Amino acid sequence: ALNIIKKSHPDIQVNFIVNPNKNADDPTLVDITKLSQIVNNLGINSTKIVSGSLLQVASLLQKQKLVLSDDGGLLHVAATVENGPNVVGLFFPGFSNHWVLDKDKVTGIEAPEGMQSFAAEWGIADESRKWINKIKPEAIARIALEKLA
């Protein structure tokens, strides 16, 4: 999705905001080393991977135009930041209607139906089997570009 967005907005600053406090078995845990390698391999310039306290992250979120996030704590913080960014949340099937309270600010994209249960997803290490990877990058990019327009 990022490659598609960067084609339309080549000078956009991209920040990957990572929550350092997740459990090792959390299916939404981001491997910072792996993320850094992917970003470097793609040759995506003007990219930062950042982390910090809740107050630091909230301050950073307030300066963003758009936040793309899985259904996690940072998504919910971004959605509540006053005068903050538009937010695009990636959700397990059926979950976005529970968490998208401000439809003008937050847009939910759900993984396709037919996925295994959320409980069965917990602790899966195989990236190809995780629900979030079933959401098409083109769908994410389309919504993101609409929000950046």
PDB file of C-alpha atoms in Angstrom:
ATOM      1  CA  ALA A   1       0.000   0.000   0.000  1.00  0.00           C
ATOM      2  CA  LEU A   2       2.852   2.358   0.823  1.00  0.00           C
ATOM      3  CA  ASN A   3       4.360   2.042  -2.657  1.00  0.00           C
ATOM      4  CA  ILE A   4       1.024   3.036  -4.200  1.00  0.00           C
ATOM      5  CA  ILE A   5       0.652   6.007  -1.839  1.00  0.00           C
ATOM      6  CA  LYS A   6       4.234   7.158  -2.467  1.00  0.00           C
ATOM      7  CA  LYS A   7       3.594   7.227  -6.241  1.00  0.00           C
ATOM      8  CA  SER A   8       0.863   9.841  -5.728  1.00  0.00           C
ATOM      9  CA  HIS A   9       2.652  11.664  -2.894  1.00  0.00           C
ATOM     10  CA  PRO A  10       6.399  11.122  -3.501  1.00  0.00           C
ATOM     11  CA  ASP A  11       7.493  13.682  -0.889  1.00  0.00           C
ATOM     12  CA  ILE A  12       5.278  12.458   1.927  1.00  0.00           C
ATOM     13  CA  GLN A  13       7.005  11.810   5.253  1.00  0.00           C
ATOM     14  CA  VAL A  14       6.156   8.327   6.501  1.00  0.00           C
ATOM     15  CA  ASN A  15       6.400   7.466  10.185  1.00  0.00           C
ATOM     16  CA  PHE A  16       5.982   3.927  11.465  1.00  0.00           C
ATOM     17  CA  ILE A  17       4.879   4.353  15.070  1.00  0.00           C
ATOM     18  CA  VAL A  18       5.547   1.144  16.951  1.00  0.00           C
ATOM     19  CA  ASN A  19       4.166   0.144  20.335  1.00  0.00           C
ATOM     20  CA  PRO A  20       7.119  -1.239  22.329  1.00  0.00           C
ATOM     21  CA  ASN A  21       4.916  -2.726  25.061  1.00  0.00           C
ATOM     22  CA  LYS A  22       3.238  -5.662  23.308  1.00  0.00           C
ATOM     23  CA  ASN A  23       3.528  -9.261  24.452  1.00  0.00           C
ATOM     24  CA  ALA A  24       5.671 -11.604  22.354  1.00  0.00           C
ATOM     25  CA  ASP A  25       2.610 -13.716  21.409  1.00  0.00           C
ATOM     26  CA  ASP A  26       0.506 -10.715  20.313  1.00  0.00           C
ATOM     27  CA  PRO A  27      -0.425 -11.226  16.624  1.00  0.00           C
ATOM     28  CA  THR A  28      -0.102  -7.480  16.035  1.00  0.00           C
ATOM     29  CA  LEU A  29       3.463  -7.273  17.378  1.00  0.00           C
ATOM     30  CA  VAL A  30       5.781  -5.491  14.936  1.00  0.00           C
ATOM     31  CA  ASP A  31       9.299  -6.808  14.501  1.00  0.00           C
ATOM     32  CA  ILE A  32      11.206  -3.510  14.230  1.00  0.00           C
ATOM     33  CA  THR A  33      14.279  -5.152  12.675  1.00  0.00           C
ATOM     34  CA  LYS A  34      12.152  -6.842  10.001  1.00  0.00           C
ATOM     35  CA  LEU A  35      10.225  -3.619   9.359  1.00  0.00           C
ATOM     36  CA  SER A  36      13.503  -1.692   8.947  1.00  0.00           C
ATOM     37  CA  GLN A  37      14.747  -4.280   6.448  1.00  0.00           C
ATOM     38  CA  ILE A  38      11.519  -4.089   4.419  1.00  0.00           C
ATOM     39  CA  VAL A  39      11.619  -0.288   4.321  1.00  0.00           C
ATOM     40  CA  ASN A  40      15.294  -0.324   3.274  1.00  0.00           C
ATOM     41  CA  ASN A  41      14.718  -3.016   0.618  1.00  0.00           C
ATOM     42  CA  LEU A  42      11.869  -1.009  -0.888  1.00  0.00           C
ATOM     43  CA  GLY A  43      14.062   2.088  -1.012  1.00  0.00           C
ATOM     44  CA  ILE A  44      11.390   4.193   0.649  1.00  0.00           C
ATOM     45  CA  ASN A  45      12.961   7.535   1.516  1.00  0.00           C
ATOM     46  CA  SER A  46      11.740   9.968   4.174  1.00  0.00           C
ATOM     47  CA  THR A  47      10.695   7.159   6.497  1.00  0.00           C
ATOM     48  CA  LYS A  48      11.143   6.947  10.246  1.00  0.00           C
ATOM     49  CA  ILE A  49      10.378   4.160  12.696  1.00  0.00           C
ATOM     50  CA  VAL A  50       9.551   5.742  16.022  1.00  0.00           C
ATOM     51  CA  SER A  51       8.375   4.703  19.452  1.00  0.00           C
ATOM     52  CA  GLY A  52       7.999   6.348  22.806  1.00  0.00           C
ATOM     53  CA  SER A  53       5.794   7.053  25.766  1.00  0.00           C
ATOM     54  CA  LEU A  54       2.057   7.564  25.312  1.00  0.00           C
ATOM     55  CA  LEU A  55       2.497  11.325  25.691  1.00  0.00           C
ATOM     56  CA  GLN A  56       5.281  11.398  23.062  1.00  0.00           C
ATOM     57  CA  VAL A  57       3.247   9.273  20.662  1.00  0.00           C
ATOM     58  CA  ALA A  58       0.120  11.429  21.139  1.00  0.00           C
ATOM     59  CA  SER A  59       2.194  14.534  20.373  1.00  0.00           C
ATOM     60  CA  LEU A  60       3.571  12.902  17.218  1.00  0.00           C
ATOM     61  CA  LEU A  61       0.110  11.721  16.145  1.00  0.00           C
ATOM     62  CA  GLN A  62      -1.221  15.264  16.417  1.00  0.00           C
ATOM     63  CA  LYS A  63       1.268  16.329  13.703  1.00  0.00           C
ATOM     64  CA  GLN A  64       0.266  13.600  11.208  1.00  0.00           C
ATOM     65  CA  LYS A  65      -2.082  14.026   8.239  1.00  0.00           C
ATOM     66  CA  LEU A  66      -3.059  10.366   8.214  1.00  0.00           C
ATOM     67  CA  VAL A  67      -2.590   7.335  10.430  1.00  0.00           C
ATOM     68  CA  LEU A  68      -2.880   3.778   9.076  1.00  0.00           C
ATOM     69  CA  SER A  69      -3.036   1.249  11.889  1.00  0.00           C
ATOM     70  CA  ASP A  70      -4.101  -2.215  12.815  1.00  0.00           C
ATOM     71  CA  ASP A  71      -6.790  -2.523  15.473  1.00  0.00           C
ATOM     72  CA  GLY A  72      -4.627  -1.732  18.477  1.00  0.00           C
ATOM     73  CA  GLY A  73      -3.905   0.860  21.095  1.00  0.00           C
ATOM     74  CA  LEU A  74      -2.216   3.336  18.760  1.00  0.00           C
ATOM     75  CA  LEU A  75      -5.241   3.347  16.460  1.00  0.00           C
ATOM     76  CA  HIS A  76      -7.497   4.276  19.362  1.00  0.00           C
ATOM     77  CA  VAL A  77      -5.093   6.936  20.622  1.00  0.00           C
ATOM     78  CA  ALA A  78      -4.867   8.452  17.110  1.00  0.00           C
ATOM     79  CA  ALA A  79      -8.660   8.494  16.867  1.00  0.00           C
ATOM     80  CA  THR A  80      -8.963  10.520  20.072  1.00  0.00           C
ATOM     81  CA  VAL A  81      -6.228  13.104  19.447  1.00  0.00           C
ATOM     82  CA  GLU A  82      -7.868  16.513  19.309  1.00  0.00           C
ATOM     83  CA  ASN A  83      -7.205  18.223  15.966  1.00  0.00           C
ATOM     84  CA  GLY A  84      -5.414  15.029  15.010  1.00  0.00           C
ATOM     85  CA  PRO A  85      -5.151  13.068  11.794  1.00  0.00           C
ATOM     86  CA  ASN A  86      -7.603  11.125   9.722  1.00  0.00           C
ATOM     87  CA  VAL A  87      -7.324   7.490  10.747  1.00  0.00           C
ATOM     88  CA  VAL A  88      -7.624   4.327   8.654  1.00  0.00           C
ATOM     89  CA  GLY A  89      -7.988   1.245  10.825  1.00  0.00           C
ATOM     90  CA  LEU A  90      -7.420  -2.348   9.729  1.00  0.00           C
ATOM     91  CA  PHE A  91      -9.810  -4.706  11.494  1.00  0.00           C
ATOM     92  CA  PHE A  92     -10.620  -8.381  11.934  1.00  0.00           C
ATOM     93  CA  PRO A  93     -13.944  -9.211  10.173  1.00  0.00           C
ATOM     94  CA  GLY A  94     -16.893  -7.724  12.054  1.00  0.00           C
ATOM     95  CA  PHE A  95     -14.813  -5.611  14.462  1.00  0.00           C
ATOM     96  CA  SER A  96     -14.823  -2.165  12.826  1.00  0.00           C
ATOM     97  CA  ASN A  97     -18.444  -1.488  13.743  1.00  0.00           C
ATOM     98  CA  HIS A  98     -17.459  -1.819  17.420  1.00  0.00           C
ATOM     99  CA  TRP A  99     -14.578   0.648  17.337  1.00  0.00           C
ATOM    100  CA  VAL A 100     -15.231   3.239  14.634  1.00  0.00           C
ATOM    101  CA  LEU A 101     -17.098   5.880  16.613  1.00  0.00           C
ATOM    102  CA  ASP A 102     -16.311   9.000  14.569  1.00  0.00           C
ATOM    103  CA  LYS A 103     -16.944   8.013  10.959  1.00  0.00           C
ATOM    104  CA  ASP A 104     -15.776  11.434   9.712  1.00  0.00           C
ATOM    105  CA  LYS A 105     -12.330  10.908  11.232  1.00  0.00           C
ATOM    106  CA  VAL A 106     -11.923   7.112  11.276  1.00  0.00           C
ATOM    107  CA  THR A 107     -12.436   4.751   8.352  1.00  0.00           C
ATOM    108  CA  GLY A 108     -12.428   1.032   9.023  1.00  0.00           C
ATOM    109  CA  ILE A 109     -11.245  -1.613   6.568  1.00  0.00           C
ATOM    110  CA  GLU A 110     -12.077  -5.181   7.525  1.00  0.00           C
ATOM    111  CA  ALA A 111     -10.267  -8.353   6.536  1.00  0.00           C
ATOM    112  CA  PRO A 112     -12.341 -10.616   4.300  1.00  0.00           C
ATOM    113  CA  GLU A 113     -14.900 -12.945   5.838  1.00  0.00           C
ATOM    114  CA  GLY A 114     -14.035 -16.599   6.228  1.00  0.00           C
ATOM    115  CA  MET A 115     -10.994 -16.023   8.391  1.00  0.00           C
ATOM    116  CA  GLN A 116     -10.345 -18.220  11.406  1.00  0.00           C
ATOM    117  CA  SER A 117     -11.474 -16.953  14.796  1.00  0.00           C
ATOM    118  CA  PHE A 118      -9.590 -14.150  16.527  1.00  0.00           C
ATOM    119  CA  ALA A 119      -8.638 -16.556  19.336  1.00  0.00           C
ATOM    120  CA  ALA A 120      -7.162 -18.984  16.785  1.00  0.00           C
ATOM    121  CA  GLU A 121      -5.069 -16.136  15.323  1.00  0.00           C
ATOM    122  CA  TRP A 122      -3.395 -15.358  18.652  1.00  0.00           C
ATOM    123  CA  GLY A 123       0.260 -16.372  18.597  1.00  0.00           C
ATOM    124  CA  ILE A 124       0.454 -17.251  14.881  1.00  0.00           C
ATOM    125  CA  ALA A 125       3.975 -16.628  13.616  1.00  0.00           C
ATOM    126  CA  ASP A 126       3.285 -17.441   9.939  1.00  0.00           C
ATOM    127  CA  GLU A 127       2.723 -13.991   8.364  1.00  0.00           C
ATOM    128  CA  SER A 128       0.817 -15.471   5.398  1.00  0.00           C
ATOM    129  CA  ARG A 129      -1.876 -16.781   7.750  1.00  0.00           C
ATOM    130  CA  LYS A 130      -2.476 -13.585   9.729  1.00  0.00           C
ATOM    131  CA  TRP A 131      -5.799 -11.836   9.101  1.00  0.00           C
ATOM    132  CA  ILE A 132      -4.249  -8.412   8.565  1.00  0.00           C
ATOM    133  CA  ASN A 133      -2.262  -9.714   5.602  1.00  0.00           C
ATOM    134  CA  LYS A 134      -5.497 -10.745   3.873  1.00  0.00           C
ATOM    135  CA  ILE A 135      -6.477  -7.084   3.376  1.00  0.00           C
ATOM    136  CA  LYS A 136      -5.505  -6.043  -0.141  1.00  0.00           C
ATOM    137  CA  PRO A 137      -2.856  -3.274  -0.278  1.00  0.00           C
ATOM    138  CA  GLU A 138      -4.817  -1.607  -3.096  1.00  0.00           C
ATOM    139  CA  ALA A 139      -7.839  -1.240  -0.804  1.00  0.00           C
ATOM    140  CA  ILE A 140      -5.711   0.319   1.920  1.00  0.00           C
ATOM    141  CA  ALA A 141      -4.012   2.686  -0.558  1.00  0.00           C
ATOM    142  CA  ARG A 142      -7.321   3.744  -2.121  1.00  0.00           C
ATOM    143  CA  ILE A 143      -8.795   4.794   1.240  1.00  0.00           C
ATOM    144  CA  ALA A 144      -5.521   6.424   2.337  1.00  0.00           C
ATOM    145  CA  LEU A 145      -5.315   8.481  -0.866  1.00  0.00           C
ATOM    146  CA  GLU A 146      -8.942   9.592  -0.428  1.00  0.00           C
ATOM    147  CA  LYS A 147      -8.100  10.783   3.092  1.00  0.00           C
ATOM    148  CA  LEU A 148      -4.955  12.602   1.901  1.00  0.00           C
ATOM    149  CA  ALA A 149      -6.846  14.446  -0.883  1.00  0.00           C
TER     150      ALA A 149
END
